[in-house]
Short mmCIF file of C-alpha atoms and ligand atoms in Angstrom, two decimals:
data_model
loop_
_atom_site.label_atom_id
_atom_site.label_comp_id
_atom_site.label_asym_id
_atom_site.label_seq_id
_atom_site.Cartn_x
_atom_site.Cartn_y
_atom_site.Cartn_z
CA MET K 1290 -16.98 17.52 -5.66
CA GLU K 1291 -13.67 19.31 -5.17
CA THR K 1292 -11.22 16.87 -6.68
CA GLY K 1293 -8.39 17.88 -4.35
CA ASN K 1294 -10.35 16.70 -1.33
CA LEU K 1295 -11.03 13.22 -2.57
CA THR K 1296 -8.89 11.30 -0.09
CA ARG K 1297 -10.28 13.30 2.80
CA ASN K 1298 -13.81 12.74 1.55
CA ILE K 1299 -13.31 8.98 1.29
CA LEU K 1300 -12.20 8.96 4.91
CA ILE K 1301 -15.18 11.12 5.92
CA GLY K 1302 -17.50 8.73 4.04
CA MET K 1303 -15.90 5.81 5.84
CA VAL K 1304 -16.15 7.26 9.35
CA ALA K 1305 -19.68 8.59 8.75
CA GLY K 1306 -20.76 5.18 7.42
CA ILE K 1307 -19.35 3.37 10.45
CA VAL K 1308 -20.86 5.83 12.95
CA ILE K 1309 -24.31 6.06 11.35
CA GLY K 1310 -24.45 2.31 10.68
CA SER K 1311 -23.53 1.55 14.31
CA LEU K 1312 -26.14 4.04 15.58
CA VAL K 1313 -28.81 2.41 13.43
CA HIS K 1314 -27.71 -0.96 14.77
CA VAL K 1315 -28.28 0.06 18.39
CA ALA K 1316 -31.43 2.09 17.66
CA PRO K 1317 -34.62 0.24 18.61
CA LEU K 1318 -35.87 -0.13 15.01
CA SER K 1319 -38.04 -3.02 13.96
CA ALA K 1320 -37.16 -4.89 10.77
CA GLU K 1321 -40.32 -3.46 9.15
CA ASN K 1322 -39.27 0.10 9.88
CA VAL K 1323 -39.14 2.46 6.88
CA ILE K 1324 -35.47 3.30 7.59
CA SER K 1325 -34.51 -0.37 7.61
CA ILE K 1326 -36.50 -1.31 4.53
CA TYR K 1327 -35.96 1.66 2.23
CA LEU K 1328 -32.66 3.08 3.41
CA ILE K 1329 -30.44 0.46 5.02
CA ASP K 1330 -31.49 -2.68 3.16
CA GLY K 1331 -32.73 -0.60 0.22
CA LEU K 1332 -30.88 2.45 -1.04
CA PHE K 1333 -27.58 2.08 0.85
CA ASP K 1334 -27.31 -1.62 0.20
CA VAL K 1335 -28.02 -1.16 -3.52
CA VAL K 1336 -25.58 1.74 -3.96
CA GLY K 1337 -22.90 -0.12 -1.96
CA ASP K 1338 -23.34 -3.28 -4.04
CA VAL K 1339 -23.28 -1.36 -7.32
CA PHE K 1340 -20.07 0.36 -6.18
CA VAL K 1341 -18.30 -2.94 -5.46
CA ILE K 1342 -19.61 -4.48 -8.67
CA SER K 1343 -18.26 -1.52 -10.63
CA LEU K 1344 -14.85 -1.95 -9.03
CA LYS K 1345 -14.86 -5.65 -9.89
CA LEU K 1346 -15.90 -4.81 -13.43
CA LEU K 1347 -12.51 -3.21 -13.99
CA VAL K 1348 -10.37 -5.97 -12.54
CA VAL K 1349 -10.09 -8.38 -15.50
CA PRO K 1350 -9.60 -5.79 -18.28
CA LEU K 1351 -7.20 -3.84 -16.10
CA VAL K 1352 -5.04 -6.83 -15.18
CA PHE K 1353 -4.93 -8.08 -18.73
CA VAL K 1354 -4.17 -4.81 -20.45
CA SER K 1355 -1.77 -3.31 -17.93
CA LEU K 1356 0.14 -6.54 -17.42
CA ALA K 1357 0.43 -7.21 -21.17
CA CYS K 1358 1.78 -3.64 -21.55
CA GLY K 1359 4.10 -4.08 -18.56
CA ALA K 1360 5.42 -7.45 -19.74
CA SER K 1361 5.95 -6.12 -23.24
CA SER K 1362 8.01 -3.18 -22.05
CA LEU K 1363 10.16 -5.49 -19.98
CA GLY K 1364 10.36 -7.58 -23.10
CA ALA K 1365 11.91 -10.96 -23.25
CA SER K 1366 14.79 -9.62 -21.16
CA ALA K 1367 15.92 -11.32 -17.99
CA SER K 1368 14.27 -8.62 -15.91
CA MET K 1369 10.81 -10.17 -16.21
CA GLY K 1370 12.02 -13.40 -14.64
CA ARG K 1371 14.00 -11.53 -12.00
CA ILE K 1372 11.05 -9.34 -11.06
CA ALA K 1373 8.78 -12.37 -10.87
CA GLY K 1374 11.30 -14.22 -8.68
CA LYS K 1375 11.78 -11.31 -6.28
CA THR K 1376 8.06 -10.63 -6.07
CA ILE K 1377 7.07 -14.20 -5.31
CA ALA K 1378 9.92 -14.61 -2.79
CA LEU K 1379 8.94 -11.41 -0.97
CA TYR K 1380 5.28 -12.38 -0.90
CA LEU K 1381 6.13 -15.73 0.63
CA VAL K 1382 8.57 -14.25 3.16
CA THR K 1383 6.18 -11.53 4.34
CA THR K 1384 3.37 -14.07 4.73
CA ALA K 1385 5.63 -16.44 6.68
CA LEU K 1386 6.64 -13.51 8.93
CA ALA K 1387 3.00 -12.58 9.42
CA ILE K 1388 1.94 -16.06 10.46
CA SER K 1389 4.97 -16.52 12.73
CA LEU K 1390 4.20 -13.24 14.48
CA ALA K 1391 0.55 -14.27 14.83
CA LEU K 1392 1.44 -17.64 16.33
CA SER K 1393 3.95 -16.16 18.78
CA VAL K 1394 1.54 -13.49 20.05
CA ALA K 1395 -1.40 -15.91 20.20
CA VAL K 1396 0.55 -18.48 22.20
CA MET K 1397 1.51 -15.71 24.67
CA VAL K 1398 -1.99 -14.24 24.93
CA GLY K 1399 -3.92 -17.53 24.94
CA PRO K 1400 -7.12 -16.30 23.22
CA GLY K 1401 -8.92 -19.64 23.44
CA GLU K 1402 -8.42 -20.38 27.12
CA GLY K 1403 -11.64 -20.91 29.04
CA ILE K 1404 -13.97 -21.05 26.02
CA ASP K 1405 -17.32 -22.75 26.45
CA LEU K 1406 -17.66 -25.15 23.54
CA GLY K 1407 -21.33 -25.77 24.21
CA GLU K 1408 -22.37 -22.80 22.07
CA GLN K 1409 -20.80 -23.90 18.82
CA THR K 1410 -22.79 -23.86 15.65
CA GLU K 1411 -22.11 -26.04 12.68
CA PHE K 1412 -19.58 -25.20 9.99
CA VAL K 1413 -19.48 -27.13 6.77
CA ALA K 1414 -16.13 -26.91 5.04
CA LYS K 1415 -16.25 -26.47 1.28
CA GLU K 1416 -14.38 -28.84 -0.98
CA ARG K 1417 -10.85 -27.75 -1.74
CA PRO K 1418 -8.77 -28.60 -4.83
CA SER K 1419 -5.64 -30.71 -4.38
CA LEU K 1420 -2.15 -29.23 -4.77
CA LYS K 1421 -1.80 -30.88 -8.19
CA GLU K 1422 -5.06 -29.37 -9.40
CA THR K 1423 -4.04 -26.01 -8.03
CA ILE K 1424 -0.79 -26.03 -10.03
CA VAL K 1425 -2.41 -27.21 -13.26
CA ASN K 1426 -5.17 -24.62 -12.79
CA ILE K 1427 -2.70 -21.76 -13.07
CA PHE K 1428 -2.47 -22.41 -16.80
CA PRO K 1429 -5.43 -21.42 -18.95
CA SER K 1430 -6.78 -23.71 -21.64
CA ASN K 1431 -9.13 -20.97 -22.74
CA PRO K 1432 -8.20 -17.35 -22.02
CA ILE K 1433 -11.74 -16.11 -22.64
CA ALA K 1434 -13.10 -18.56 -20.10
CA ALA K 1435 -10.35 -17.50 -17.67
CA MET K 1436 -11.45 -13.88 -18.06
CA ALA K 1437 -15.14 -14.72 -17.84
CA GLU K 1438 -14.54 -16.61 -14.60
CA ALA K 1439 -12.15 -13.91 -13.35
CA ASN K 1440 -9.53 -16.58 -12.72
CA MET K 1441 -6.74 -14.15 -11.96
CA LEU K 1442 -3.75 -16.50 -12.06
CA GLN K 1443 -4.79 -17.72 -15.50
CA VAL K 1444 -5.37 -14.17 -16.72
CA ILE K 1445 -1.91 -13.20 -15.39
CA VAL K 1446 -0.24 -16.10 -17.25
CA PHE K 1447 -2.05 -15.23 -20.48
CA ALA K 1448 -1.24 -11.51 -20.19
CA ILE K 1449 2.46 -12.22 -19.64
CA LEU K 1450 2.53 -14.52 -22.68
CA VAL K 1451 0.86 -11.87 -24.82
CA GLY K 1452 3.24 -9.20 -23.50
CA VAL K 1453 6.34 -11.26 -24.24
CA ALA K 1454 5.04 -12.27 -27.69
CA LEU K 1455 4.39 -8.61 -28.54
CA THR K 1456 8.07 -7.84 -28.24
CA ARG K 1457 9.00 -10.65 -30.59
CA CYS K 1458 6.94 -9.91 -33.64
CA GLY K 1459 8.33 -6.66 -34.99
CA PRO K 1460 6.04 -3.95 -36.38
CA ALA K 1461 2.87 -5.99 -35.84
CA GLY K 1462 3.80 -6.35 -32.18
CA GLU K 1463 4.49 -2.64 -31.93
CA ARG K 1464 1.11 -1.73 -33.41
CA ALA K 1465 -0.68 -4.12 -31.09
CA ARG K 1466 1.28 -2.76 -28.15
CA ASP K 1467 0.36 0.81 -29.00
CA MET K 1468 -3.26 -0.23 -29.08
CA LEU K 1469 -2.98 -1.94 -25.70
CA ASN K 1470 -1.29 1.17 -24.28
CA ASP K 1471 -4.23 3.23 -25.44
CA TRP K 1472 -6.65 0.80 -23.85
CA ASN K 1473 -4.61 0.96 -20.67
CA GLU K 1474 -5.29 4.69 -20.58
CA VAL K 1475 -8.99 4.20 -21.18
CA ILE K 1476 -9.33 1.68 -18.36
CA MET K 1477 -7.25 3.74 -15.94
CA GLN K 1478 -9.57 6.64 -16.73
CA MET K 1479 -12.50 4.43 -15.72
CA VAL K 1480 -10.76 3.78 -12.40
CA ILE K 1481 -10.38 7.52 -11.89
CA MET K 1482 -14.04 8.11 -12.76
CA LEU K 1483 -15.10 5.51 -10.24
CA MET K 1484 -12.90 6.99 -7.55
CA LYS K 1485 -14.77 10.24 -7.84
CA VAL K 1486 -17.89 8.60 -6.45
CA ALA K 1487 -15.93 6.54 -3.91
CA PRO K 1488 -16.88 8.60 -0.82
CA TYR K 1489 -20.57 7.86 -1.47
CA GLY K 1490 -19.93 4.21 -2.33
CA VAL K 1491 -17.83 3.67 0.78
CA PHE K 1492 -20.43 5.45 2.94
CA CYS K 1493 -23.31 3.31 1.66
CA LEU K 1494 -21.36 0.07 1.99
CA LEU K 1495 -20.40 0.76 5.56
CA VAL K 1496 -23.79 2.05 6.75
CA ALA K 1497 -25.48 -1.08 5.44
CA LEU K 1498 -22.80 -3.34 6.88
CA PHE K 1499 -22.51 -1.81 10.34
CA ALA K 1500 -26.29 -1.49 10.71
CA ASN K 1501 -26.54 -5.26 10.37
CA MET K 1502 -23.33 -6.24 12.15
CA GLY K 1503 -23.58 -8.46 15.20
CA PHE K 1504 -21.41 -6.61 17.69
CA GLY K 1505 -22.44 -8.92 20.53
CA ALA K 1506 -20.12 -11.62 19.20
CA ILE K 1507 -17.17 -9.28 19.59
CA LEU K 1508 -17.73 -9.09 23.34
CA ASP K 1509 -17.97 -12.87 23.61
CA LEU K 1510 -14.82 -13.34 21.59
CA ALA K 1511 -13.02 -10.21 22.75
CA LYS K 1512 -9.71 -11.94 23.44
CA TYR K 1513 -9.60 -13.58 20.01
CA PHE K 1514 -10.80 -10.46 18.26
CA PHE K 1515 -8.28 -8.13 19.87
CA THR K 1516 -5.40 -10.59 19.46
CA VAL K 1517 -6.02 -10.74 15.70
CA ALA K 1518 -6.51 -6.96 15.52
CA GLY K 1519 -3.36 -6.36 17.59
CA VAL K 1520 -1.17 -8.60 15.42
CA LEU K 1521 -2.58 -6.97 12.28
CA VAL K 1522 -1.52 -3.58 13.61
CA LEU K 1523 1.92 -4.90 14.65
CA HIS K 1524 2.57 -6.45 11.26
CA PHE K 1525 1.32 -3.36 9.50
CA LEU K 1526 3.50 -0.99 11.50
CA ILE K 1527 6.58 -3.04 12.30
CA THR K 1528 7.05 -5.49 9.42
CA TYR K 1529 5.98 -3.17 6.62
CA GLY K 1530 7.54 -0.13 8.27
CA PHE K 1531 10.84 -1.96 8.62
CA LEU K 1532 10.76 -3.29 5.04
CA ILE K 1533 9.90 0.09 3.55
CA ARG K 1534 12.60 1.79 5.63
CA PHE K 1535 15.42 -0.72 5.14
CA LEU K 1536 14.70 -2.58 1.90
CA ALA K 1537 13.15 0.28 -0.03
CA GLY K 1538 15.00 3.10 1.77
CA LEU K 1539 11.84 5.20 1.99
CA ASN K 1540 9.98 6.98 4.73
CA PRO K 1541 7.30 4.55 6.05
CA VAL K 1542 5.00 7.32 7.31
CA ARG K 1543 4.85 8.88 3.88
CA PHE K 1544 4.29 5.44 2.36
CA TYR K 1545 1.31 4.81 4.67
CA GLN K 1546 -0.09 8.23 3.81
CA ARG K 1547 0.16 7.46 0.13
CA MET K 1548 -1.51 4.08 0.58
CA GLY K 1549 -4.37 5.54 2.68
CA PRO K 1550 -7.10 5.38 0.02
CA VAL K 1551 -6.22 1.76 -0.81
CA MET K 1552 -6.67 0.77 2.81
CA ALA K 1553 -10.02 2.58 2.95
CA TYR K 1554 -11.25 0.71 -0.13
CA ALA K 1555 -10.01 -2.62 1.18
CA PHE K 1556 -11.65 -2.02 4.54
CA SER K 1557 -14.95 -1.08 2.92
CA THR K 1558 -15.08 -3.88 0.35
CA SER K 1559 -13.26 -6.69 2.25
CA SER K 1560 -11.87 -7.72 -1.09
CA SER K 1561 -8.29 -7.46 -2.34
CA ASN K 1562 -9.57 -8.22 -5.83
CA ALA K 1563 -12.17 -5.47 -5.88
CA THR K 1564 -9.58 -3.06 -4.45
CA MET K 1565 -7.00 -4.04 -7.07
CA PRO K 1566 -7.75 -1.24 -9.59
CA VAL K 1567 -7.28 1.31 -6.80
CA THR K 1568 -4.11 -0.38 -5.52
CA LEU K 1569 -2.63 -0.36 -9.00
CA ASP K 1570 -3.53 3.24 -9.61
CA THR K 1571 -2.25 4.32 -6.19
CA VAL K 1572 1.12 2.59 -6.30
CA LYS K 1573 1.72 4.10 -9.72
CA ARG K 1574 0.46 7.64 -9.28
CA ARG K 1575 0.87 8.27 -5.57
CA VAL K 1576 3.78 6.03 -4.57
CA GLY K 1577 5.88 6.08 -7.73
CA VAL K 1578 6.09 2.42 -8.80
CA GLN K 1579 6.39 2.22 -12.58
CA ASN K 1580 3.86 0.23 -14.59
CA GLU K 1581 6.34 -2.51 -15.61
CA VAL K 1582 6.62 -3.58 -11.98
CA ALA K 1583 3.21 -2.51 -10.66
CA SER K 1584 1.23 -4.28 -13.37
CA PHE K 1585 2.79 -7.58 -12.36
CA THR K 1586 3.25 -7.32 -8.60
CA VAL K 1587 -0.14 -5.79 -7.71
CA PRO K 1588 -2.50 -8.23 -9.49
CA LEU K 1589 -0.35 -11.13 -8.38
CA GLY K 1590 -0.38 -9.83 -4.81
CA ALA K 1591 -4.16 -9.36 -4.83
CA THR K 1592 -4.38 -13.01 -5.80
CA ILE K 1593 -1.68 -14.76 -3.78
CA ASN K 1594 -0.45 -12.43 -1.03
CA MET K 1595 -2.62 -12.43 2.07
CA ASP K 1596 -0.59 -11.51 5.14
CA GLY K 1597 -3.62 -10.30 7.08
CA THR K 1598 -5.48 -13.49 6.31
CA ALA K 1599 -2.51 -15.58 7.44
CA ILE K 1600 -2.49 -13.63 10.72
CA MET K 1601 -6.15 -14.39 11.35
CA GLN K 1602 -5.49 -18.04 10.51
CA GLY K 1603 -2.53 -18.25 12.89
CA VAL K 1604 -4.44 -16.78 15.81
CA ALA K 1605 -7.53 -18.85 14.94
CA THR K 1606 -5.49 -22.07 14.94
CA VAL K 1607 -4.13 -21.36 18.41
CA PHE K 1608 -7.59 -20.28 19.56
CA ILE K 1609 -9.25 -23.47 18.31
CA ALA K 1610 -6.48 -25.70 19.68
CA GLN K 1611 -6.90 -24.10 23.10
CA ALA K 1612 -10.68 -24.13 22.97
CA PHE K 1613 -10.68 -27.86 22.19
CA ASN K 1614 -7.81 -28.44 24.56
CA ILE K 1615 -5.62 -30.04 21.91
CA ASP K 1616 -1.85 -29.63 22.05
CA ILE K 1617 -0.50 -29.31 18.52
CA SER K 1618 3.19 -29.21 19.58
CA ILE K 1619 6.03 -27.30 17.98
CA THR K 1620 5.98 -29.38 14.78
CA GLY K 1621 2.29 -28.59 14.53
CA TYR K 1622 3.08 -24.87 14.68
CA LEU K 1623 5.77 -25.19 12.02
CA MET K 1624 3.23 -27.02 9.90
CA VAL K 1625 0.82 -24.13 10.42
CA VAL K 1626 3.45 -21.65 9.17
CA LEU K 1627 3.97 -23.71 6.02
CA ALA K 1628 0.30 -24.48 5.44
CA ALA K 1629 -0.83 -20.88 6.03
CA THR K 1630 1.85 -19.52 3.69
CA LEU K 1631 0.69 -21.90 0.96
CA ALA K 1632 -2.99 -21.41 1.79
CA SER K 1633 -2.55 -17.69 1.32
CA ILE K 1634 -1.63 -18.41 -2.32
CA GLY K 1635 -4.85 -20.32 -2.75
CA THR K 1636 -6.99 -17.75 -0.94
CA ALA K 1637 -8.90 -15.70 -3.48
CA GLY K 1638 -9.10 -11.99 -2.67
CA VAL K 1639 -12.82 -11.97 -1.94
CA PRO K 1640 -14.72 -11.54 1.32
CA GLY K 1641 -14.65 -14.36 3.83
CA VAL K 1642 -12.58 -16.82 1.88
CA GLY K 1643 -9.85 -16.83 4.54
CA LEU K 1644 -12.17 -18.90 6.72
CA ILE K 1645 -12.46 -21.54 4.01
CA THR K 1646 -8.72 -21.94 3.64
CA LEU K 1647 -8.47 -22.02 7.43
CA ALA K 1648 -10.19 -25.40 7.17
CA LEU K 1649 -7.24 -26.65 5.14
CA ILE K 1650 -4.78 -25.54 7.84
CA LEU K 1651 -6.79 -27.06 10.67
CA ASP K 1652 -6.95 -30.31 8.71
CA GLN K 1653 -3.17 -30.34 8.33
CA VAL K 1654 -2.58 -30.21 12.07
CA GLY K 1655 -5.48 -32.45 13.05
CA LEU K 1656 -7.69 -29.80 14.60
CA PRO K 1657 -11.48 -30.02 14.27
CA VAL K 1658 -12.70 -27.99 11.31
CA GLU K 1659 -15.96 -27.31 13.21
CA GLY K 1660 -13.87 -24.99 15.39
CA ILE K 1661 -14.35 -22.40 12.65
CA ALA K 1662 -17.95 -22.06 13.77
CA LEU K 1663 -16.64 -20.51 16.99
CA ILE K 1664 -15.12 -17.52 15.25
CA ILE K 1665 -17.55 -16.89 12.38
CA GLY K 1666 -19.43 -14.33 14.44
CA VAL K 1667 -16.58 -11.81 14.44
CA ASP K 1668 -15.10 -12.64 11.08
CA ARG K 1669 -16.81 -9.93 9.05
CA LEU K 1670 -15.14 -7.08 10.89
CA LEU K 1671 -11.81 -8.89 11.04
CA ASP K 1672 -12.09 -9.54 7.31
CA MET K 1673 -12.26 -5.80 6.69
CA MET K 1674 -9.19 -5.18 8.80
CA ARG K 1675 -7.13 -8.04 7.40
CA THR K 1676 -7.96 -7.09 3.82
CA ALA K 1677 -6.53 -3.61 4.50
CA VAL K 1678 -3.32 -5.34 5.66
CA ASN K 1679 -3.35 -7.67 2.64
CA VAL K 1680 -3.37 -4.80 0.16
CA THR K 1681 -0.77 -2.79 2.09
CA GLY K 1682 1.45 -5.86 1.80
CA ASP K 1683 0.97 -5.83 -1.98
CA GLY K 1684 1.95 -2.16 -2.11
CA THR K 1685 4.98 -2.77 0.11
CA VAL K 1686 6.33 -5.55 -2.08
CA ALA K 1687 5.61 -3.60 -5.28
CA THR K 1688 7.58 -0.67 -3.85
CA ILE K 1689 10.55 -2.78 -2.75
CA VAL K 1690 10.77 -4.58 -6.09
CA ALA K 1691 10.45 -1.31 -8.03
CA ARG K 1692 13.18 0.32 -5.94
CA SER K 1693 15.54 -2.60 -6.43
CA GLU K 1694 14.92 -2.67 -10.19
CA GLY K 1695 15.31 1.08 -10.70
CA LYS K 1696 11.65 1.24 -11.75
CA PHE K 1697 10.63 3.72 -9.09
CA ASP K 1698 9.88 7.37 -9.62
CA ARG K 1699 11.21 9.09 -6.53
CA THR K 1700 9.84 12.47 -7.58
CA ILE K 1701 6.30 11.10 -7.29
CA PHE K 1702 6.97 9.70 -3.82
CA ASP K 1703 8.67 12.87 -2.60
CA GLY K 1704 6.36 15.19 -4.48
CA GLU K 1705 3.31 17.00 -3.26
CA VAL K 1706 0.78 14.78 -5.06
CA SER K 1707 -1.22 13.64 -2.10
CA GLU K 1708 -4.60 13.18 -3.71
CA LEU K 1709 -6.09 10.39 -5.76
CA ASP K 1710 -7.18 12.65 -8.46
CA VAL K 1711 -4.68 13.98 -10.94
CA PRO K 1712 -5.97 16.33 -13.63
CA GLU K 1713 -6.59 14.34 -16.77
CA ASN K 1714 -4.04 16.18 -18.90
CA GLU K 1715 -1.36 15.31 -16.35
CA VAL K 1716 -2.09 11.60 -16.67
CA GLN K 1717 -1.92 12.02 -20.40
CA ALA K 1718 1.43 13.81 -20.19
CA GLU K 1719 2.77 11.14 -17.88
CA THR K 1720 1.78 8.41 -20.31
CA GLU K 1721 3.27 10.18 -23.25
CA THR K 1722 6.59 10.48 -21.47
CA SER K 1723 6.63 6.84 -20.52
CA THR K 1724 5.57 5.76 -24.01
CA HIS K 1725 8.36 7.81 -25.51
CA GLU K 1726 10.86 6.47 -23.04
CA ARG K 1727 10.05 3.00 -24.26
N1 LIG C 703 -11.09 -10.78 2.22
C1 LIG C 703 -9.71 -11.14 2.10
C2 LIG C 703 -9.12 -10.44 0.88
O1 LIG C 703 -9.80 -10.19 -0.06
C3 LIG C 703 -9.47 -12.61 2.04
C4 LIG C 703 -9.88 -13.22 3.35
O2 LIG C 703 -9.09 -13.18 4.27
O3 LIG C 703 -10.99 -13.72 3.47
O4 LIG C 703 -7.97 -10.14 0.85
#
């Protein structure tokens, strides 16, 4: 495949997957049909799954190695703490803005008015850890177990510790750091290799998904569906556009263009975690965020920053309150803002988990958790859309923090590099420069 056309090909794969999948869905095929058995539930499903699994495969090694390298180049200096503070504050603020916007629009639109509750199915909420457990769980007792379980917060803590320790043990630390830098290159190369097959992976994922998607539910829940979708678009364009323009001083349109492939991956996989390798690669090589900032902000964002999810949860809360005819009052709404902001920290970046943490929010304001059953039918498609917003939020914050810390390469952002694929020797040259700079 022509490497220069990669971004375009991913988009073609995406659109073709959606169109063909939707056509198969409406075609009068029986479940025993050869196309259904061997292509949709066979070949496409297998290739799609293998593609997502391969993306996930890279997450733990990538987070560990790139963050240890990033933390070690920031060293024990105050900048690590400052970057962490700014990043976490921005993640919380953008999520609070997202949920506030969602609540305001939902209250105006009234998505749950006139809903027939007779059709509800049952929803069983999963058990959730307490706040105390959540805090203690950030700290790993066994880093290997943390990696094996892909517990991202624990891996992040361990990687930062390793990175800081590297800077404090002289020549041994330097040797170990050089080795980690080399591994960083190897793993980034794996990301690039995987991106080359992305158009096919994305196509297969989406054909299989759309062929089996229940579109009927969208018609029944049109008001809810389009309210969530509308707020996602508003937040994406207005909040992020404004932040990129005024806090980062960059052109938002160019930023969206650069982030295009990340959104396509997030949409296709519905997983911020699985998209993380692509987000990291994109913010570094297409946007211009340097590794010291990107390696911390992006994995953290994929784990704790879920603006799109918070939007769905805000609209869903209003929807369920209206459907059950329960008035949750202004304090209830404030509670929702707080609970959704915190819930977004606890929402893992995997498909569908936003619905589970929604249970926690409903609980907080005394709404029936069974209300979730009302919206399950349309959640798959909304999950794809909100995940695209989640990862754009990670990229936005990474860019703002990098700009404010002087860790942003403006020539990359302004340059002509518009494709995912950079010739290998260029990546090498880039690394050598940054290694020497250190
Ligand atoms: N799928 C979302 C993500 O990975 C989380 C969710 O809202 O369910 O970002």
